[in-house]
Tab-separated table of C-alpha atoms in Angstrom:
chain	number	residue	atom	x	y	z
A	1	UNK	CA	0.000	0.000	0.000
A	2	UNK	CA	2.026	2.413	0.811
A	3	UNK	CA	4.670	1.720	-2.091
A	4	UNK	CA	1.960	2.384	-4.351
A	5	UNK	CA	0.589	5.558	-2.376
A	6	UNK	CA	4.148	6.374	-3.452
A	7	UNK	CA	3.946	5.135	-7.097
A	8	UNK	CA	0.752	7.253	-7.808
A	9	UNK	CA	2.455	10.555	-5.798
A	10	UNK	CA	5.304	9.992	-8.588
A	11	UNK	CA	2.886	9.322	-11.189
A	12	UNK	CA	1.010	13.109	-9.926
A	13	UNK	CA	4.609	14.301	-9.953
A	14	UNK	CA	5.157	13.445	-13.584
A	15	UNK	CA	2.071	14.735	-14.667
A	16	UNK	CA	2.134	18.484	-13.264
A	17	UNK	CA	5.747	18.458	-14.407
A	18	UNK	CA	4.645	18.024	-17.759
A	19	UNK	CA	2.085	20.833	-17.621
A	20	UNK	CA	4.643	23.125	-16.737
A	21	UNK	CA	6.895	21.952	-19.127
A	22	UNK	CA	4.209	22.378	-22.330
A	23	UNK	CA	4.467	26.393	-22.596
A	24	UNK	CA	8.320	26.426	-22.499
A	25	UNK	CA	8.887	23.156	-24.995
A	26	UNK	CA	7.450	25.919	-27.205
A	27	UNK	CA	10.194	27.956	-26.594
A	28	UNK	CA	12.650	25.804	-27.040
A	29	UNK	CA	11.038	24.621	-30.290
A	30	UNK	CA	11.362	28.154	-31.620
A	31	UNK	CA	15.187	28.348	-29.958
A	32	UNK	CA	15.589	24.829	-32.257
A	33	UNK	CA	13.866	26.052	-35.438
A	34	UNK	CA	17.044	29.230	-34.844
A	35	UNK	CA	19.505	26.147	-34.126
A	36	UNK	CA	18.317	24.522	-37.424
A	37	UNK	CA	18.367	26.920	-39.541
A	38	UNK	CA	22.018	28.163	-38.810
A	39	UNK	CA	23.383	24.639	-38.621
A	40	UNK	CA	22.133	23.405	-41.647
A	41	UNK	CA	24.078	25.775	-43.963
A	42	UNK	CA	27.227	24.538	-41.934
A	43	UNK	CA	26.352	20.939	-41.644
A	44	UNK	CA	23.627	19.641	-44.087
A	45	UNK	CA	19.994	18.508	-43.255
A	46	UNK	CA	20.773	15.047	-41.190
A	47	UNK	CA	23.747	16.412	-38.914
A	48	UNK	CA	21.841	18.905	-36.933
A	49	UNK	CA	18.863	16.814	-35.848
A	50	UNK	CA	20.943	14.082	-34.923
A	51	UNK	CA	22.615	16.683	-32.959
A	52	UNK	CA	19.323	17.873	-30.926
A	53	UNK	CA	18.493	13.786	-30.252
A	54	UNK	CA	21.770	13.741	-28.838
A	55	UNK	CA	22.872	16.315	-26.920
A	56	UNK	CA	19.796	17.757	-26.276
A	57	UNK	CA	21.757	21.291	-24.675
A	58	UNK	CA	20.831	24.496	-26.528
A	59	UNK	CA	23.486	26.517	-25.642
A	60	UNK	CA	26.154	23.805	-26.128
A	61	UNK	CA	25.143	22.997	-29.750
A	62	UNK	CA	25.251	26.558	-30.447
A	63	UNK	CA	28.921	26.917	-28.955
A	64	UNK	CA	29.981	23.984	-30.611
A	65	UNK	CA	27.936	25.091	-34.246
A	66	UNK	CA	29.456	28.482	-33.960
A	67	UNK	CA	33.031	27.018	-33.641
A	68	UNK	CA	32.883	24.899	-36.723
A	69	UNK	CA	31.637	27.393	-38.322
A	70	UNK	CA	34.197	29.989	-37.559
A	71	UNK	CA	36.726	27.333	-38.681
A	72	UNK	CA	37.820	26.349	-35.247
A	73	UNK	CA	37.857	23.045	-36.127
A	74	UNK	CA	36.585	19.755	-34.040
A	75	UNK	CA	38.767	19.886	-30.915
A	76	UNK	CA	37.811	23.828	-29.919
A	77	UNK	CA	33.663	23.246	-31.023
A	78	UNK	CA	33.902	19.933	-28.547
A	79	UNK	CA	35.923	21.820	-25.842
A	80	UNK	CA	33.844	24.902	-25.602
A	81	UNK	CA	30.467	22.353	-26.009
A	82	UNK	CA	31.711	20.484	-23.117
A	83	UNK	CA	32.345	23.805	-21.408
A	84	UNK	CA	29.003	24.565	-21.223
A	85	UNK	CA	27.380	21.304	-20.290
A	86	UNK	CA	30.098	20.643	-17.313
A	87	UNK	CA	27.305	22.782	-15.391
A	88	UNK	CA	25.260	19.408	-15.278
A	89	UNK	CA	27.639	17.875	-13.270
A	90	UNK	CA	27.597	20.083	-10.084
A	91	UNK	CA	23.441	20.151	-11.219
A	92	UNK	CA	23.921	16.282	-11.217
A	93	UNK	CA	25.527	16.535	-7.790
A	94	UNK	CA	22.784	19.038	-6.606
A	95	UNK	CA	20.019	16.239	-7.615
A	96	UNK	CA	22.190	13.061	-6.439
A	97	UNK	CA	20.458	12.708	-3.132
A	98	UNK	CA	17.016	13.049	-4.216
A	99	UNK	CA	17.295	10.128	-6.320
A	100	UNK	CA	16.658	6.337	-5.679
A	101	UNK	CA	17.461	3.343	-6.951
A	102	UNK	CA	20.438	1.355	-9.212
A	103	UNK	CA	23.025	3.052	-10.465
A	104	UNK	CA	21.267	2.521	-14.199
A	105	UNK	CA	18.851	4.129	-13.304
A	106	UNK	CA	19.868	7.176	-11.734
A	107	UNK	CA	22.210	7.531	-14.316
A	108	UNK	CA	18.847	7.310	-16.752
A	109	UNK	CA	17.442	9.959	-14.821
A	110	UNK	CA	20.620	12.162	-15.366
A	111	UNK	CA	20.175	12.519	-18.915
A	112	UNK	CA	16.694	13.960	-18.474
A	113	UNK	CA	18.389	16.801	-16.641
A	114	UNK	CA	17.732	20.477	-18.807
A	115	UNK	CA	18.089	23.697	-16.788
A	116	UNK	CA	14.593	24.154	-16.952
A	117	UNK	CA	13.651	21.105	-15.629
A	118	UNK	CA	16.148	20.804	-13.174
A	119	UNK	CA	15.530	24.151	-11.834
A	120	UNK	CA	12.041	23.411	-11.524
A	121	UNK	CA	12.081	20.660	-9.737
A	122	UNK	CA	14.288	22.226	-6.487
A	123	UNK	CA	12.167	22.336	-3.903
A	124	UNK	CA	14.586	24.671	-1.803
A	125	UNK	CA	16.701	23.038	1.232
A	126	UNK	CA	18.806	21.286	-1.556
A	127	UNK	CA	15.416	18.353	-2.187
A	128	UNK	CA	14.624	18.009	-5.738
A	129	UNK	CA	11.594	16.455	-7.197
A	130	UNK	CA	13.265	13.669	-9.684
A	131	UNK	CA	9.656	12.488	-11.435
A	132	UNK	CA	7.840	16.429	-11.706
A	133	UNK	CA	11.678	16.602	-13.547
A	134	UNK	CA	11.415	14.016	-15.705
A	135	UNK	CA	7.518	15.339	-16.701
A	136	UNK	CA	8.972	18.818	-17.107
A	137	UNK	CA	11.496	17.130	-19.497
A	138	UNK	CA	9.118	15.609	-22.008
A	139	UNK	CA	7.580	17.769	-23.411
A	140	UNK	CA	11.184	19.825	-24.328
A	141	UNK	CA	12.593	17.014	-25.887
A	142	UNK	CA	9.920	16.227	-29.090
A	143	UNK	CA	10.215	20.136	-30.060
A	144	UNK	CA	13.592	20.173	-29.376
A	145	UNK	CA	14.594	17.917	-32.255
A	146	UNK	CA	11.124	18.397	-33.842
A	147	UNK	CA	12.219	22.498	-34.066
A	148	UNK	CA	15.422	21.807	-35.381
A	149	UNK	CA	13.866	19.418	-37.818
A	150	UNK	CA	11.259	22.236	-38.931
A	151	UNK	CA	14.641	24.803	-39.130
A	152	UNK	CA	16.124	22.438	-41.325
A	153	UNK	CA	13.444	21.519	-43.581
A	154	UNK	CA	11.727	24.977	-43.642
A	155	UNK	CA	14.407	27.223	-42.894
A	156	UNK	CA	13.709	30.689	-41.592
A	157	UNK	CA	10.095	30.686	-40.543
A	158	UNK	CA	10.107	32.454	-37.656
A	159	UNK	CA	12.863	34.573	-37.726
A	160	UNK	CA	14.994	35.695	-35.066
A	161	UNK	CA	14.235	34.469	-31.575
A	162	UNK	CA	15.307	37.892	-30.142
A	163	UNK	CA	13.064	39.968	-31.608
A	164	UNK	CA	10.238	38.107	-29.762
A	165	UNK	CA	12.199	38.401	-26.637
A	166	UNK	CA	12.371	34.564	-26.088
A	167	UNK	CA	16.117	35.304	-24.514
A	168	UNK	CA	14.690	36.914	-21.393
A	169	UNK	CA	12.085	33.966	-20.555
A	170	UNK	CA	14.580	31.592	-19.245
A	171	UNK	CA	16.472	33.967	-17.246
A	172	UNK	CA	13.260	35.079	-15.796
A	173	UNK	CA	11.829	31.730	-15.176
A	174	UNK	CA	15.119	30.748	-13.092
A	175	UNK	CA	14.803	34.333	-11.194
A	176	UNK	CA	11.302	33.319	-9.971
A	177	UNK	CA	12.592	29.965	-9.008
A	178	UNK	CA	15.519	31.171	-7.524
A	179	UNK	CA	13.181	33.983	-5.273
A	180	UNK	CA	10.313	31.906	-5.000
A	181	UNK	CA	11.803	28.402	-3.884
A	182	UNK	CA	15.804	29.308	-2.484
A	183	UNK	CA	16.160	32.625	-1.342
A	184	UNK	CA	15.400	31.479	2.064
A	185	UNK	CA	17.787	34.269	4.759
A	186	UNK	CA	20.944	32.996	5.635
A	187	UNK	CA	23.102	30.945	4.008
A	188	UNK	CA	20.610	30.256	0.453
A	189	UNK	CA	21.243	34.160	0.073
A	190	UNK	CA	24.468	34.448	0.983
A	191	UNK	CA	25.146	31.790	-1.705
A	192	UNK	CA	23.002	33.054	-4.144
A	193	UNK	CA	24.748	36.465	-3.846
A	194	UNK	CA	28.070	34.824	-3.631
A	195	UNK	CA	27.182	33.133	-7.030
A	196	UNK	CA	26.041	35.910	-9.000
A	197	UNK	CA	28.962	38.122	-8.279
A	198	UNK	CA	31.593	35.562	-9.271
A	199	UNK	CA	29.480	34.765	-12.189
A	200	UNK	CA	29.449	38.409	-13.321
A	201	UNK	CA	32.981	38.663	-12.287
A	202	UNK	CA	33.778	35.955	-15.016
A	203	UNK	CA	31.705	36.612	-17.549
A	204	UNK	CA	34.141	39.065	-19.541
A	205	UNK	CA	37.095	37.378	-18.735
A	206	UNK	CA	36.299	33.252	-19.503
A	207	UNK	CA	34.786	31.426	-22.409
A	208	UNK	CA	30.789	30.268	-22.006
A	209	UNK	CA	29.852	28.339	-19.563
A	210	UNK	CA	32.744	28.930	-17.109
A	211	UNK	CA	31.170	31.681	-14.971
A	212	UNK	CA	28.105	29.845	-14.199
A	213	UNK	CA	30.435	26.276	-12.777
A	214	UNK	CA	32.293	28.587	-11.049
A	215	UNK	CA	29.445	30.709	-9.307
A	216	UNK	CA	28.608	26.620	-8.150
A	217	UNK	CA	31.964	26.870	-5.672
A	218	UNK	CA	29.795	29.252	-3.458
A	219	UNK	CA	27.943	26.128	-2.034
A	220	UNK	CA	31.316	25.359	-0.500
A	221	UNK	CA	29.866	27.996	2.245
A	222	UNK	CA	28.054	25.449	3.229
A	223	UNK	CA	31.080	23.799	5.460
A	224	UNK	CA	30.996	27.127	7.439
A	225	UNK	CA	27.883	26.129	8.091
A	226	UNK	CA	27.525	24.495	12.190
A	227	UNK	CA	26.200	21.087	12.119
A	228	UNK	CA	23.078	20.042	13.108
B	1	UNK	CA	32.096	17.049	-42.537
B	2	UNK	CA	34.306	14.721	-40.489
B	3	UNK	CA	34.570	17.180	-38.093
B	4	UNK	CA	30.791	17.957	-37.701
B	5	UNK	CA	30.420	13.863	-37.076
B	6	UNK	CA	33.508	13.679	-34.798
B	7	UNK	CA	32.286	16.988	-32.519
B	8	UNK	CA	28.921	15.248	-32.786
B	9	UNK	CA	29.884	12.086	-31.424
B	10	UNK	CA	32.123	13.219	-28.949
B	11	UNK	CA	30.256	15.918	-27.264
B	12	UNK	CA	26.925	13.489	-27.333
B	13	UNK	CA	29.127	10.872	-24.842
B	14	UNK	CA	30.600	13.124	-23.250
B	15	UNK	CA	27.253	15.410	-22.514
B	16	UNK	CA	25.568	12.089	-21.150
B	17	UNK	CA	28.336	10.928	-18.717
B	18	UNK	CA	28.734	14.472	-17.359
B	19	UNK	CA	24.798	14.374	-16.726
B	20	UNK	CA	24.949	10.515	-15.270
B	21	UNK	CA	28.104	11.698	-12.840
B	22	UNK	CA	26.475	13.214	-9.966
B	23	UNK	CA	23.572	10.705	-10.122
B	24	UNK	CA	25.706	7.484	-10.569
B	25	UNK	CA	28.900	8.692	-7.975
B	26	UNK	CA	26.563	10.553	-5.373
B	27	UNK	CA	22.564	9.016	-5.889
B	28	UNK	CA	21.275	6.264	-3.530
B	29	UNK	CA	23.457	6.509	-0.405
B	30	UNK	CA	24.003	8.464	2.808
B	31	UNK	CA	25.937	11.412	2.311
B	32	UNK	CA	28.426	12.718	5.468
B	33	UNK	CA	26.069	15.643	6.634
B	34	UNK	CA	29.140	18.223	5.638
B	35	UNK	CA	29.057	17.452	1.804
B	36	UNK	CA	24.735	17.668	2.756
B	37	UNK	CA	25.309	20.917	3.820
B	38	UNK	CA	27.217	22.068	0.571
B	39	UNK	CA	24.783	20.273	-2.200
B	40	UNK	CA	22.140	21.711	-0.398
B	41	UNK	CA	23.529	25.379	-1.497
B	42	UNK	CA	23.876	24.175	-4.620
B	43	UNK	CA	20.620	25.199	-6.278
B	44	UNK	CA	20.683	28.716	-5.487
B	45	UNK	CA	24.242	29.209	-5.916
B	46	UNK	CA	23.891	27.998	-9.702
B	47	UNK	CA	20.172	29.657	-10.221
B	48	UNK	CA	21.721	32.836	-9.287
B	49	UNK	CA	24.373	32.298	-11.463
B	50	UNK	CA	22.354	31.193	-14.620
B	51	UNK	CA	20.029	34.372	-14.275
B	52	UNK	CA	23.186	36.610	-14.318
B	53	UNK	CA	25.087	34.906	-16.986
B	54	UNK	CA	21.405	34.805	-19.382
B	55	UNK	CA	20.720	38.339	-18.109
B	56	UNK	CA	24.056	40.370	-18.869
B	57	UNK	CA	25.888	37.945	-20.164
B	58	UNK	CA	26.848	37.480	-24.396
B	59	UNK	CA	25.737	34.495	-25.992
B	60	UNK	CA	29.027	33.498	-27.014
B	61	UNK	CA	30.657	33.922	-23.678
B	62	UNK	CA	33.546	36.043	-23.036
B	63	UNK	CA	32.133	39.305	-22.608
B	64	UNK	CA	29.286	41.553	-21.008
B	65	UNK	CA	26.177	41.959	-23.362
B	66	UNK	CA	24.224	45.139	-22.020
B	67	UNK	CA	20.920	45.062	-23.995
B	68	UNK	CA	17.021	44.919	-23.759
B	69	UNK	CA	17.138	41.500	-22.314
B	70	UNK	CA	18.139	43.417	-18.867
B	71	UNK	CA	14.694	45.483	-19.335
B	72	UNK	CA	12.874	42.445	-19.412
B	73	UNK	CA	13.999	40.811	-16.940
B	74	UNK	CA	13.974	43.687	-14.745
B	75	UNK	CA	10.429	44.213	-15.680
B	76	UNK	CA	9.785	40.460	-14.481
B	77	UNK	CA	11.251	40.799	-10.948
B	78	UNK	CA	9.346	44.188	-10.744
B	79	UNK	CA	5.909	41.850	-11.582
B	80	UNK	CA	7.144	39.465	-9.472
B	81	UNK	CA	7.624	41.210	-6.872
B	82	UNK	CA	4.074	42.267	-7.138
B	83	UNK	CA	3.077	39.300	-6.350
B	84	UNK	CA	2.428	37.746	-10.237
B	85	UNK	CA	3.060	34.006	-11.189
B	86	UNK	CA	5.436	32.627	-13.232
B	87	UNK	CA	3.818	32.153	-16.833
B	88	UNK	CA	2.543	36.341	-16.441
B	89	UNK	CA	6.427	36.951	-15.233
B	90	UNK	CA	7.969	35.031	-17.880
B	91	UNK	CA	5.197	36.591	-20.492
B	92	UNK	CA	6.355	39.987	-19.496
B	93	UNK	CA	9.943	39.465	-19.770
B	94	UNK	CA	9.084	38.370	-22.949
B	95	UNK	CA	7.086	40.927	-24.360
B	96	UNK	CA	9.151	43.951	-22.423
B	97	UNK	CA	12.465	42.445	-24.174
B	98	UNK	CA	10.860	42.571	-27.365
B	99	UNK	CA	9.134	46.076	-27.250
B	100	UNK	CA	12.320	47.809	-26.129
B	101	UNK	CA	14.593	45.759	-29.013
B	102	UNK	CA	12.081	47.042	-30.908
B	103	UNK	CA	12.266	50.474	-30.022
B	104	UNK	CA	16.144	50.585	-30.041
């Protein structure tokens, strides 16, 4: 009984992650159809969508898309790709004791990890909320490579994602997050302030995707911290 | 093309064992309550970080980026400070980001 109390909680979970998820999987899928076009003049129609089922990281593909196309060459488009997505790996940590189970399947669960969804599904105090994650996942993942499909195919339909302002919705999305669910006083703040200031410390002087796994070093507070 | 395939390849394994690493090394065990303590500070340290870096920060990385996007989202915070939820914050960091680019 109470395993599947549990089971249908998870099942809820999934389900209201998933309705969160629906209005900003059309973002992304406009972010993709931007991705698509701009990497199919570099890469042909096949690369790019296998790309998005892949990697599944927006701002990664562009790094790495932007490198290629600049002539970098493979070694600098994986390096500053990698760059970017090293930020799942203190998000990975962040999640780690939230989740159950084998080691298969937590690693499974990993890969559903987005910044949307993983944001969303801190519940402040450092729990996370691995199914309403997954749920918030799903519905990215179809208009993800769907959009970048549609880029591909259609080209420019949209045209730029800027000029609809669909750069400031993620950045506000984590801001209500971040004041809704973490900015509890104390030591959340302290971190949170800590973070953003070596972030925008960084930002001018280190490639993508450095600033934000370095803002992560601010947890480290947390051994100040008294136990119990 | 070699190159497209080979970044491709390479960044899709390595993108999928940095996500499984936290999960796989630190998931399904008891944690000393010190390292707790850290993870726990984890969330806001890299939420603050992400809205600075999407804020103020240039798409390509290496430099500051001052443009409408910092309207917007200033214009959400304002909203939500008011007391709005997050689809009409997000909305109006939307639409604020675009009337100003507009305008500029």
């Amino acid at each position: 009984m109470y395993l599947q109390g549990r089971e249908t909680e998870a099942r809820e979970q999934f389900r209201s992650g998933m309705r969160l998820g629906i209005p900003y999987a059309g973002a992304s899928a406009l972010l993709a159809i931007s991705f698509g076009v701009l990497a199919e003049t570099l890469m042909g129609p096949v690369a790019p969508i296998v790309m998005s089922a892949l990697v599944f990281a927006g701002s990664a593909q562009f790094a790495a898309a932007a490198v290629l196309a600049a002539g970098g060459g493979a070694v600098a488009a994986i390096a500053a790709g990698i760059l970017l997505n090293l930020r799942y790996a203190p998000m990975g940590i962040a999640l780690a004791p939230s989740l159950r189970g084998g080691a298969l399947r937590r690693a499974a669960i990993g890969q559903a990890m987005i910044d949307f969804s993983w944001a969303a599904a801190s519940r402040g105090g450092g729990r996370f909320d691995p199914p309403f994650m997954l749920g918030a996942t799903v519905p990215s993942y179809p208009c993800w490579v769907g959009g970048t499909a549609i880029g591909v195919l259609v080209g420019d339909s949209i045209g730029d994602p800027a000029a609809l302002g669909l750069d400031a919705i993620f950045p506000a999305f984590f801001l209500c997050l971040l004041v809704e669910g973490e900015l509890r006083p104390g030591p959340p703040a302290v971190v949170a302030g800590l973070g953003s200031l070596i972030a925008l410390v960084l930002i001018p002087f280190t490639p993508a995707g450095v600033p934000v796994i370095a803002a992560s070093a601010a947890a480290l507070l947390g051994l100040r911290r008294s136990p119990g | 093309m070699t190159e497209v395939w080979l970044t491709i390849g390479v960044l899709a394994v390595a993108t999928a064992t940095i996500r499984a690493s936290g999960p796989v090394l630190l998931g399904g065990r008891d944690l000393p309550p010190a390292l707790r303590g850290v993870i726990a500070l984890i969330a806001p340290a890299l939420l603050a970080a992400l809205v600075v870096v999407q804020t103020l920060g240039a798409p390509e990385g290496g430099e500051l980026e001052l443009d409408a996007r910092i309207a917007g989202v200033a214009a959400a915070g304002g909203v939500l400070a008011l007391g709005a939820t997050t689809l009409p914050v997000v909305a109006v960091a939307a639409l604020v980001t675009a009337l100003v680019r507009a305008v500029l």
